[in-house]
mmCIF file of C-alpha atoms in Angstrom:
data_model
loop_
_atom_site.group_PDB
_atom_site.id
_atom_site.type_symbol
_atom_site.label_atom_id
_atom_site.label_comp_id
_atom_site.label_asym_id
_atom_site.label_seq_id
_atom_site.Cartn_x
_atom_site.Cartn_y
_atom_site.Cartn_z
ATOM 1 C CA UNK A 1 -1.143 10.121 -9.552
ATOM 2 C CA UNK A 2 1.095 7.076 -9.318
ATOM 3 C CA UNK A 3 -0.545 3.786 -7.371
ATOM 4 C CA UNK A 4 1.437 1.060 -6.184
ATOM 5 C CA UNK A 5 -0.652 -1.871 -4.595
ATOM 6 C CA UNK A 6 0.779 -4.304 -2.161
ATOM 7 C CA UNK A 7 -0.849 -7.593 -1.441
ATOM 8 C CA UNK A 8 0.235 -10.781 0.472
ATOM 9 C CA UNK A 9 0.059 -14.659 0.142
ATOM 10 C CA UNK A 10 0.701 -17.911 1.564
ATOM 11 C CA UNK A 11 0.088 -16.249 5.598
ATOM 12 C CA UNK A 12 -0.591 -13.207 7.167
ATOM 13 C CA UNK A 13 1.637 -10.890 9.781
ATOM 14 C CA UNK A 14 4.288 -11.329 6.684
ATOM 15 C CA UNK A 15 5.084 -6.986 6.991
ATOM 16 C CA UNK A 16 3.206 -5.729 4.322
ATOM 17 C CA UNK A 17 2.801 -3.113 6.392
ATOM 18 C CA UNK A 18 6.830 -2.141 7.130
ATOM 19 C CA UNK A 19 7.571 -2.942 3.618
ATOM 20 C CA UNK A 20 4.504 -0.567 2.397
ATOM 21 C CA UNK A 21 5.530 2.178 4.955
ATOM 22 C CA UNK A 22 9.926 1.097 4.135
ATOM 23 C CA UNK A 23 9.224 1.566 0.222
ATOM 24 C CA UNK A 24 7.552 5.006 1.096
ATOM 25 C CA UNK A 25 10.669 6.515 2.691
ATOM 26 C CA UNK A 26 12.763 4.905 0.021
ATOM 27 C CA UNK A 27 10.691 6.920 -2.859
ATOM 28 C CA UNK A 28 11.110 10.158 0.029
ATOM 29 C CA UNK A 29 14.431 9.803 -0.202
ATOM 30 C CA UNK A 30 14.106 10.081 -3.694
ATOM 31 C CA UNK A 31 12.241 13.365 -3.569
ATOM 32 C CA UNK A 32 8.945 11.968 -4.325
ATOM 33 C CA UNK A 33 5.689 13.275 -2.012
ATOM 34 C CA UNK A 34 3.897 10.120 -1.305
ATOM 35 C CA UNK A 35 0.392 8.965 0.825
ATOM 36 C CA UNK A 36 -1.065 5.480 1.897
ATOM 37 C CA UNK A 37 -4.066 3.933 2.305
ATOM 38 C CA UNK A 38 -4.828 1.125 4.235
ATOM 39 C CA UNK A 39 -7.559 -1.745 2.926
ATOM 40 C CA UNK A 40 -9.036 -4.203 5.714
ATOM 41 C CA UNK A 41 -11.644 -6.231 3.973
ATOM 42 C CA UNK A 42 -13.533 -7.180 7.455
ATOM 43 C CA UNK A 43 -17.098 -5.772 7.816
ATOM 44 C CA UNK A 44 -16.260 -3.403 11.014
ATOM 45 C CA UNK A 45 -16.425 0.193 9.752
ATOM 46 C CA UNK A 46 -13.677 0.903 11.828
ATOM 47 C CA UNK A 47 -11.437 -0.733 14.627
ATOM 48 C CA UNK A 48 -12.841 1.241 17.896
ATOM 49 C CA UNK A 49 -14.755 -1.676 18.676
ATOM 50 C CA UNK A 50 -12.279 -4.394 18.100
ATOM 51 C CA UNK A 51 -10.281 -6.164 21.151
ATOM 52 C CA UNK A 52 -6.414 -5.320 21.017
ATOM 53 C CA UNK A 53 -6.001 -9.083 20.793
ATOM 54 C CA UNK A 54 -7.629 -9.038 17.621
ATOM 55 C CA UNK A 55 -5.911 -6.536 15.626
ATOM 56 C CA UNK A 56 -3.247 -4.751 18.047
ATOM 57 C CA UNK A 57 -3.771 -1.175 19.007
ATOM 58 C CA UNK A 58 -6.602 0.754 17.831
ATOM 59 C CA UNK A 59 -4.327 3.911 16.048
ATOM 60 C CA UNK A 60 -6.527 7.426 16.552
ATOM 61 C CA UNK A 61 -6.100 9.591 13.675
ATOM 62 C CA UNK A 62 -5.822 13.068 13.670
ATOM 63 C CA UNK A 63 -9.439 13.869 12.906
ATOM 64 C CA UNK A 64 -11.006 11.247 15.813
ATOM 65 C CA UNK A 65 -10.733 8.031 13.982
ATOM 66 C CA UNK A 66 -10.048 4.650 14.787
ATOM 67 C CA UNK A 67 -8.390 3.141 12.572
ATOM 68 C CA UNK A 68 -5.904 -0.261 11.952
ATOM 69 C CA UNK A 69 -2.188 0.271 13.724
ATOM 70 C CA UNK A 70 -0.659 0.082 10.108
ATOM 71 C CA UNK A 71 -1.541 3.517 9.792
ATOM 72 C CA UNK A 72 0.226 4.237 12.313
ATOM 73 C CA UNK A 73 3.582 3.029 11.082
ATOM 74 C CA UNK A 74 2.675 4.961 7.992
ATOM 75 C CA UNK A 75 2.944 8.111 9.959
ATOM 76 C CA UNK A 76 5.549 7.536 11.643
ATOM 77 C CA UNK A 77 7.924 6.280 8.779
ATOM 78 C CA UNK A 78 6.930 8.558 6.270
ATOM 79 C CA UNK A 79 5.841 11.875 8.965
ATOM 80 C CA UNK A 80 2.663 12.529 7.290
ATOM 81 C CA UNK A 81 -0.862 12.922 8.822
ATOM 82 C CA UNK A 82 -3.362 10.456 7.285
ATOM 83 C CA UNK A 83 -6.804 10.845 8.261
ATOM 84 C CA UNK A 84 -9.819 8.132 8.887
ATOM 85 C CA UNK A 85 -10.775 7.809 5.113
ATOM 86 C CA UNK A 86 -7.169 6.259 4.459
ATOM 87 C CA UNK A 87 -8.384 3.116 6.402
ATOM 88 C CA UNK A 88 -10.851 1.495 3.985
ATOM 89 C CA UNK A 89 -13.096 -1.595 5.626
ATOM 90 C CA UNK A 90 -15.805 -3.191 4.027
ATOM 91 C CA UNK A 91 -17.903 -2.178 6.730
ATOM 92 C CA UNK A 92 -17.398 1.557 5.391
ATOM 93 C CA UNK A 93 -18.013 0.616 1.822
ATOM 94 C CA UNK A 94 -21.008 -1.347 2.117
ATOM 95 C CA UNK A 95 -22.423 1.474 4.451
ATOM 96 C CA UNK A 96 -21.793 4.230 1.823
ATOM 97 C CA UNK A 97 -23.532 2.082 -1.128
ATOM 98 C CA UNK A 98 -26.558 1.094 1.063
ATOM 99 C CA UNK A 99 -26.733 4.902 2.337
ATOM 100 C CA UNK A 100 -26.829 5.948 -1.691
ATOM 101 C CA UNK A 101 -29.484 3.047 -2.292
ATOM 102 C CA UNK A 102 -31.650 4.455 1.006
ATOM 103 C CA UNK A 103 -31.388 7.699 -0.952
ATOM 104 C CA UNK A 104 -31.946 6.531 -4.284
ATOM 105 C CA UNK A 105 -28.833 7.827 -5.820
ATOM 106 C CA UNK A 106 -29.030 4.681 -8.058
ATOM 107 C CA UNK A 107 -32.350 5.942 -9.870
ATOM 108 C CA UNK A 108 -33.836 2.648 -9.449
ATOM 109 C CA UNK A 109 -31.269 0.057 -10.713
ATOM 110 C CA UNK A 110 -30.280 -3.183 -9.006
ATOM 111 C CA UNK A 111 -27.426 -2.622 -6.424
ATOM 112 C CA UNK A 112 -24.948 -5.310 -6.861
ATOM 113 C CA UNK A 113 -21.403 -6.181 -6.300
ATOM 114 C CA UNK A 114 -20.190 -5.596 -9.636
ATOM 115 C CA UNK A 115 -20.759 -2.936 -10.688
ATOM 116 C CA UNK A 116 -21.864 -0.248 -7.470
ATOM 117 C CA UNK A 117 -19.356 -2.081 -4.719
ATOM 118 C CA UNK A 118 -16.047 -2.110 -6.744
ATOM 119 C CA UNK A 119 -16.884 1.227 -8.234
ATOM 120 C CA UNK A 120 -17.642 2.635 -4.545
ATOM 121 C CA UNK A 121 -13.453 0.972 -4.336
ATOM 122 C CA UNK A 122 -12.271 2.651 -7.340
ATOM 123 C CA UNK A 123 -14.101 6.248 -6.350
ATOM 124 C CA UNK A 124 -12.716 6.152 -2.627
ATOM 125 C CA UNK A 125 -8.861 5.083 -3.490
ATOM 126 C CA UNK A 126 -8.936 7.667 -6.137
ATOM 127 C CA UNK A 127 -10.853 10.571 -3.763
ATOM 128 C CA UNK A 128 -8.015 10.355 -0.636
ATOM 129 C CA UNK A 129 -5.027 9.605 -3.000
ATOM 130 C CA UNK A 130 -5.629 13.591 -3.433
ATOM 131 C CA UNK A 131 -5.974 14.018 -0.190
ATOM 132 C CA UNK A 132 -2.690 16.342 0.967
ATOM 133 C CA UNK A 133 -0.514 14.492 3.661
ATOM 134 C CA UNK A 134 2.439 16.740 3.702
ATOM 135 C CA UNK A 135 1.806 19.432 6.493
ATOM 136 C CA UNK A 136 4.811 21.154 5.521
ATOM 137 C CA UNK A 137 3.775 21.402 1.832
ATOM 138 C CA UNK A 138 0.184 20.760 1.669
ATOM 139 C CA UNK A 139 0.490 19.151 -1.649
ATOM 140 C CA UNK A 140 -1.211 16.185 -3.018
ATOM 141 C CA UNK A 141 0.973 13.371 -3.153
ATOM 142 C CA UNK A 142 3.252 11.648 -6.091
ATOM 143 C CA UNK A 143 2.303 8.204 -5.427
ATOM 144 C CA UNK A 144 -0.368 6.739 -3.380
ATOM 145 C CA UNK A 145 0.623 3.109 -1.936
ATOM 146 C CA UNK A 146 -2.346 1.205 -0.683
ATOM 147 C CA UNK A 147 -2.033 -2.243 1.106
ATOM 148 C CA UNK A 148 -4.627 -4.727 1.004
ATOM 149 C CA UNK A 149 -4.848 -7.016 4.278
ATOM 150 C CA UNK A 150 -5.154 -10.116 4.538
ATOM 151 C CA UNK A 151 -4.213 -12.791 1.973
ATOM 152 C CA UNK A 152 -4.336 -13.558 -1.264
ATOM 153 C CA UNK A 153 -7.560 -16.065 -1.389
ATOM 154 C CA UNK A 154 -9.475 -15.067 1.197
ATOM 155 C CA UNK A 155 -13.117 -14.761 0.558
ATOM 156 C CA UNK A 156 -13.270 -11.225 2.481
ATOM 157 C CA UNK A 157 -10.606 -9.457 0.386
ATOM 158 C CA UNK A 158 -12.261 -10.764 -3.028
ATOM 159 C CA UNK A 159 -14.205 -7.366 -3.830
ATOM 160 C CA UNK A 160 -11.326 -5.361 -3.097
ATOM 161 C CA UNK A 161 -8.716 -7.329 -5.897
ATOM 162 C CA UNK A 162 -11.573 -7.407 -8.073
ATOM 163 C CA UNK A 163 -11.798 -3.398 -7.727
ATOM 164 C CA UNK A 164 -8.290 -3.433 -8.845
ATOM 165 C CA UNK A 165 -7.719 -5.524 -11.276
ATOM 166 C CA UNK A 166 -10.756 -2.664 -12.753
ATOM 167 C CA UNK A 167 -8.994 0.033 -11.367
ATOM 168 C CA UNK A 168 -5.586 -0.768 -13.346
ATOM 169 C CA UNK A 169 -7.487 -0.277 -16.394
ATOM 170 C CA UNK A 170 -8.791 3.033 -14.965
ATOM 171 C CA UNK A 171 -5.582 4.914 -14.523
ATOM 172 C CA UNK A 172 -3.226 3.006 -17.069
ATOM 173 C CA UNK A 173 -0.902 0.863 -17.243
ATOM 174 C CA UNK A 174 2.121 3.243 -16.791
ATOM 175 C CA UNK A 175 -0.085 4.531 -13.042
ATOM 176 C CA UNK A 176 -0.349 1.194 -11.711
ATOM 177 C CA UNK A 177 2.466 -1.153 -10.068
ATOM 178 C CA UNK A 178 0.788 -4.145 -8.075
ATOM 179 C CA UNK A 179 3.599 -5.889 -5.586
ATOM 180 C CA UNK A 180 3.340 -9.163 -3.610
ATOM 181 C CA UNK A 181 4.573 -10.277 -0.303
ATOM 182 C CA UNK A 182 5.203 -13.735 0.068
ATOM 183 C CA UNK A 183 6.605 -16.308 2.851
ATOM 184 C CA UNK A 184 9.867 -18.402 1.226
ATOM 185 C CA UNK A 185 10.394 -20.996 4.056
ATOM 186 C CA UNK A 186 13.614 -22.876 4.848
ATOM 187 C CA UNK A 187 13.324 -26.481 5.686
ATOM 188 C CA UNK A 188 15.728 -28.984 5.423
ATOM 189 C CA UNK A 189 18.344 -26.146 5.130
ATOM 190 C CA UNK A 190 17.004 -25.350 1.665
ATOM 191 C CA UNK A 191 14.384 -22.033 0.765
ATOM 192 C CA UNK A 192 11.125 -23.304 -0.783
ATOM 193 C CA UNK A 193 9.726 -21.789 -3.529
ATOM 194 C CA UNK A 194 6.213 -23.533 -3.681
ATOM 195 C CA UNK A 195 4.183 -21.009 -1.480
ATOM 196 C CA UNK A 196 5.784 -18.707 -3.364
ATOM 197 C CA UNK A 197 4.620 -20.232 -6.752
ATOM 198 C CA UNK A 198 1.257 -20.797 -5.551
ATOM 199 C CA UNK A 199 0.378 -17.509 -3.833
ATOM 200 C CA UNK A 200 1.070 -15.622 -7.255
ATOM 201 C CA UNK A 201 -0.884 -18.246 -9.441
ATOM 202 C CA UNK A 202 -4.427 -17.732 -7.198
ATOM 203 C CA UNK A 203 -3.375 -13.526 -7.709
ATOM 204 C CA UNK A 204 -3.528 -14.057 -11.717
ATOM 205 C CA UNK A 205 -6.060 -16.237 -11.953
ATOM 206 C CA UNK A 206 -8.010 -13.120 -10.426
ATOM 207 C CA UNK A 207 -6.572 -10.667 -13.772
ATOM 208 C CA UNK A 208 -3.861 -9.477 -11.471
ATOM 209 C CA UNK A 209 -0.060 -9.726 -11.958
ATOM 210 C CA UNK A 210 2.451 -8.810 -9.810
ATOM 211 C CA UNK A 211 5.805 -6.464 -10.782
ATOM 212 C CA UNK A 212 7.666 -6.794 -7.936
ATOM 213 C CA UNK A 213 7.798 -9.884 -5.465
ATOM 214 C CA UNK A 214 9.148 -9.274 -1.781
ATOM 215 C CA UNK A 215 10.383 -12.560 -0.522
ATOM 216 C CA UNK A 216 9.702 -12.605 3.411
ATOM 217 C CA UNK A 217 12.903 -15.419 4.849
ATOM 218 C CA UNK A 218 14.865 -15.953 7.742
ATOM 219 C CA UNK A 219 18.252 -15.431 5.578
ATOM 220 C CA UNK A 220 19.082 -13.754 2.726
ATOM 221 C CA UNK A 221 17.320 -15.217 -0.411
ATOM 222 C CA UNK A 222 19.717 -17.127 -2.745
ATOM 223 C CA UNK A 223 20.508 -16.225 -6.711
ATOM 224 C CA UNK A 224 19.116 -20.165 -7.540
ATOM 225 C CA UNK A 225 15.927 -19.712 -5.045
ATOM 226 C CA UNK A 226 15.711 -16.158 -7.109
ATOM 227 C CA UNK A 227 15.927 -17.740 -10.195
ATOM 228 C CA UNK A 228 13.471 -20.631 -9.869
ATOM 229 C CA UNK A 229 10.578 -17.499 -8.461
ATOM 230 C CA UNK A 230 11.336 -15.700 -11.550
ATOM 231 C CA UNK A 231 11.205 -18.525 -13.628
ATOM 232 C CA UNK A 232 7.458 -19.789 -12.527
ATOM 233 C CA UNK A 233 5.936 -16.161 -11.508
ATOM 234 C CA UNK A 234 6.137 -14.690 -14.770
ATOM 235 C CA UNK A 235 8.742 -11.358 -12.935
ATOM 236 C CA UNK A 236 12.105 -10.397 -14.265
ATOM 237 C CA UNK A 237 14.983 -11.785 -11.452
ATOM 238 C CA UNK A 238 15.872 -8.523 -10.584
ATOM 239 C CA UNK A 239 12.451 -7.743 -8.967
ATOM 240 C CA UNK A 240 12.560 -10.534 -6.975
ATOM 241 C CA UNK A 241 13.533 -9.173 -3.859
ATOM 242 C CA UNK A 242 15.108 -10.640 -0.894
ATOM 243 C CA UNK A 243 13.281 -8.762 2.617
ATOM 244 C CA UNK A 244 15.346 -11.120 4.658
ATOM 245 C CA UNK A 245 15.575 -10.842 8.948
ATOM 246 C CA UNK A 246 17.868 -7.651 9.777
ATOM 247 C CA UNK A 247 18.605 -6.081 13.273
ATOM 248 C CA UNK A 248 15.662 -3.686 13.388
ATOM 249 C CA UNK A 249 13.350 -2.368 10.837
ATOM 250 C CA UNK A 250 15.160 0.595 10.267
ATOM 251 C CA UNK A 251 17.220 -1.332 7.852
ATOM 252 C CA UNK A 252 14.734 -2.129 5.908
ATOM 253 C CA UNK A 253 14.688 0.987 3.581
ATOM 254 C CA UNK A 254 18.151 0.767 3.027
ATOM 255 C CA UNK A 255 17.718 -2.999 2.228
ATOM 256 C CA UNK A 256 15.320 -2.061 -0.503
ATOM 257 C CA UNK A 257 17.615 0.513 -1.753
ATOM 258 C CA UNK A 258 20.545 -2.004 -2.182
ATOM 259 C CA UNK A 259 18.476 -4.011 -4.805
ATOM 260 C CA UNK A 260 17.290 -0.955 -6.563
ATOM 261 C CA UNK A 261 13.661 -1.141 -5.553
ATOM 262 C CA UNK A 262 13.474 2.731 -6.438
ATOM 263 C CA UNK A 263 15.052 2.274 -10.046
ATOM 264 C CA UNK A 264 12.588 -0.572 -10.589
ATOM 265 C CA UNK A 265 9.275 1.334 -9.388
ATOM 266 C CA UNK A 266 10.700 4.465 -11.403
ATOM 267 C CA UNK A 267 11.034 2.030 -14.947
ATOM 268 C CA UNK A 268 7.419 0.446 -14.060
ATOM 269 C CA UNK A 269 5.537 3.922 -13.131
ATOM 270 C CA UNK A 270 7.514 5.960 -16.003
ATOM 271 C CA UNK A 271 8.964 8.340 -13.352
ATOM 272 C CA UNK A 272 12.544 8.316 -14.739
ATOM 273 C CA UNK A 273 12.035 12.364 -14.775
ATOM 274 C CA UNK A 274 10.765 12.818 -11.312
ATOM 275 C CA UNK A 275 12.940 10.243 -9.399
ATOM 276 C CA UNK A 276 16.443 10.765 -8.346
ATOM 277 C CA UNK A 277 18.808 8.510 -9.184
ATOM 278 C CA UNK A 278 20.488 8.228 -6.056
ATOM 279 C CA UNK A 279 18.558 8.042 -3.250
ATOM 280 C CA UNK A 280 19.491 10.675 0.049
ATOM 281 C CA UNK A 281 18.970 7.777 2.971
ATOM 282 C CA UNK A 282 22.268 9.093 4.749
ATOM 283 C CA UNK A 283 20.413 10.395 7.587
ATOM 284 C CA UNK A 284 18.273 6.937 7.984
ATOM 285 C CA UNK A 285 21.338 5.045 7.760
ATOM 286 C CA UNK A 286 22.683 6.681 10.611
ATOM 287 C CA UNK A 287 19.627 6.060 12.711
ATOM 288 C CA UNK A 288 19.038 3.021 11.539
ATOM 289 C CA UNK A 289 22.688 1.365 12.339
ATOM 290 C CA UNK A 290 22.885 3.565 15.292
ATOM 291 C CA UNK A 291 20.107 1.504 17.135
ATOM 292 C CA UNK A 292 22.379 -1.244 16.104
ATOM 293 C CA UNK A 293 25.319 0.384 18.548
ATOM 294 C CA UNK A 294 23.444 0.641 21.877
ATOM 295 C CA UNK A 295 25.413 -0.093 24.962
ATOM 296 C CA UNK A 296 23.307 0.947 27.535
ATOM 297 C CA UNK A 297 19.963 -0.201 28.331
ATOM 298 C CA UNK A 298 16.933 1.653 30.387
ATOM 299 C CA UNK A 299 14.255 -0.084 31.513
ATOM 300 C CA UNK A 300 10.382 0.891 31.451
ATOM 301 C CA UNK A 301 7.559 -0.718 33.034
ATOM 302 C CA UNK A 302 4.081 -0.673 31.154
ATOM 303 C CA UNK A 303 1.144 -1.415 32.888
ATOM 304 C CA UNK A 304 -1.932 -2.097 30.830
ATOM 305 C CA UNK A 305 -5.083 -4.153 30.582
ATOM 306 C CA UNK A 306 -3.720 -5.395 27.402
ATOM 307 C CA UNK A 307 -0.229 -6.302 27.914
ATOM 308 C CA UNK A 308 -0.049 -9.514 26.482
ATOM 309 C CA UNK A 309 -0.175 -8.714 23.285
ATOM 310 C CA UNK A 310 3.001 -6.025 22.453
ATOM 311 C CA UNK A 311 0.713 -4.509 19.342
ATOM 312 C CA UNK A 312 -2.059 -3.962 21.818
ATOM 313 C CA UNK A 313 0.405 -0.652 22.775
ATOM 314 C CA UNK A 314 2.591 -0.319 19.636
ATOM 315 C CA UNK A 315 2.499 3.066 19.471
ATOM 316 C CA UNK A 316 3.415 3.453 23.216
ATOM 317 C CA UNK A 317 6.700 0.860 22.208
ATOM 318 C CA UNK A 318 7.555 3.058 19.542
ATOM 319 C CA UNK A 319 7.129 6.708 20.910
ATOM 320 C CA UNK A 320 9.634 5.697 23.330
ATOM 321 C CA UNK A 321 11.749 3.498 20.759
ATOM 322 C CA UNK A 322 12.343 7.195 19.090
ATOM 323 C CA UNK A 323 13.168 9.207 22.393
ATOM 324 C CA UNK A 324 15.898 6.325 23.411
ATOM 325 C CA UNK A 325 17.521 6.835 19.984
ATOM 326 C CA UNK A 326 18.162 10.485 20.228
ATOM 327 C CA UNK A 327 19.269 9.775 24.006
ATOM 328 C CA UNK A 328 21.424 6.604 22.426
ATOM 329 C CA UNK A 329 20.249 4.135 24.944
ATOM 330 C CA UNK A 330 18.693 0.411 24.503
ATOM 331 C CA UNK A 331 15.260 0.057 25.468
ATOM 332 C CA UNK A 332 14.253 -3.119 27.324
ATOM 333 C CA UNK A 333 10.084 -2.899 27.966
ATOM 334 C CA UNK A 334 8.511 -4.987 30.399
ATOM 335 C CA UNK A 335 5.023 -5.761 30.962
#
């Protein structure tokens, strides 16, 4: 099993989660199975009793739980069927270690962060990596992309990079790729680099080093602004990647695809034998620049208790998003 590991800096809402889910069809397309889990260090076991204001739509999984809305784009990206034990929360971790402690599974020893919490981690990524997400196949996955929420430096999430920097060391060097999402700024017409800079110090001062940086911007990032990121993060230029504003987020994939992404995550993870070398997107480039073409529009009311928030209903948005592309109309949504 192949893990990559994307984490985020500077601010969140950045799109970890449509770069985690946009990287996943990318390594479909090149014939890879893949799965995703979903890391929310707050101490809620689950979302089904958090407001829609807090953390957009509750997303119900196929076996009853309530889980974070990023799962959701997971499924519908990548058309697998995840299941409640893909959303990790601290509030589920902390549970299962006290429940083993009630027990005494630990034979007596001190319960502590390090080791029994970050092991708990390690055990549960590991455990529904294996978990088959293909219906069609049944098949345990290729690689396994996790997403931590949250940001780099927040006290929540510090048990969860702790488990990984141990669990790179568990499954090897050539089974681990961590990535990082970071904000790159423009003001006074020039793309900052300092947020950047400072987001991926605070990740390796935690024993952590990222392969790949995404580079959230309003326009496309620039060779120099590439340069100078490579220069001070410690990554090769070519894996600083530019995941700059497009038309809709369809284009995303295909964005990833034009700066190799796929032949970068094949080098770092050893999969040259597994991988194609070119990538079959030519049915998600259709799609993706055919919502670009729409003429026509229909509009659709939504009446809610939580309509002013559009996450609060994402999957609503986005169920009809996909029935207006195979009608080839533009959907306007009012609330």
């Amino acid at each position: 099993m192949k893990y990559i590991v994307v984490t985020g800096g500077v601010v969140s809402g950045l799109g970890k989660g449509v770069t985690i889910s946009s990287m996943g069809r990318l390594l479909q397309g090149c014939g890879l199975k893949v799965t995703s889990i979903k890391i929310d260090p707050y101490l809620n076991v689950d979302a089904g009793t958090m407001s829609p204001f807090e953390h957009g739509e509750v997303f119900v999984m196929g076996d009853g739980g309530e889980s974070d809305l990023d799962l959701g784009n997971y499924e519908r990206f990548l058309s697998i069927s995840l299941t409640s034990d893909h959303n990790i929360t601290t509030g589920k971790i902390y549970q299962t270690v006290i429940s083993k402690e009630r027990r005494g599974d630990y034979l007596g020893k001190t319960v502590q962060v390090v080791p029994h919490i970050t092991d708990e981690i390690q055990d549960w990524i590991e455990r529904v990596a294996h978990i088959p997400v293909d219906e069609s196949s049944n098949e345990v996955a290729d690689v396994c992309l996790i997403e931590v929420g949250g940001t780099v430096g927040d006290i929540e999430s510090s048990v969860f990079l702790e488990a990984l920097r141990q669990f790179q060391f568990r499954v090897g060097d050539d089974n681990f790729c961590l990535m990082f999402v970071s904000l790159v700024p423009i003001l006074s017409q020039e793309q900052k680099t300092k947020p950047t800079q400072h987001g991926v110090k605070d990740l390796r001062s935690l024993g952590l080093s990222p392969k790949v940086i995404f580079c959230r911007s309003e326009e496309r990032l620039q060779r120099d602004t590439c340069n100078k990121i490579s220069s001070f993060c410690h990554v090769p230029p070519q894996s600083v990647l530019s995941v700059h504003n497009v038309n809709n987020v369809y284009h995303v994939p295909l964005m990833l695809m034009e700066q190799n992404l796929h032949k970068i995550i094949s080098k770092e993870l050893n999969l040259q034998d597994k991988i194609a070398v070119v990538p079959d997107m030519t049915k998600w480039s259709h799609m993706a620049h055919q919502v670009d073409s729409f003429k026509k529009v229909v509009k659709i009311a939504l009446i809610g208790k939580y309509t002013g928030f559009q996450d609060s209903y994402l999957s609503v948005i986005k169920s009809l998003m996909v029935s207006i592309i195979s009608s080839i109309l533009g959907l306007y949504c009012f609330k």
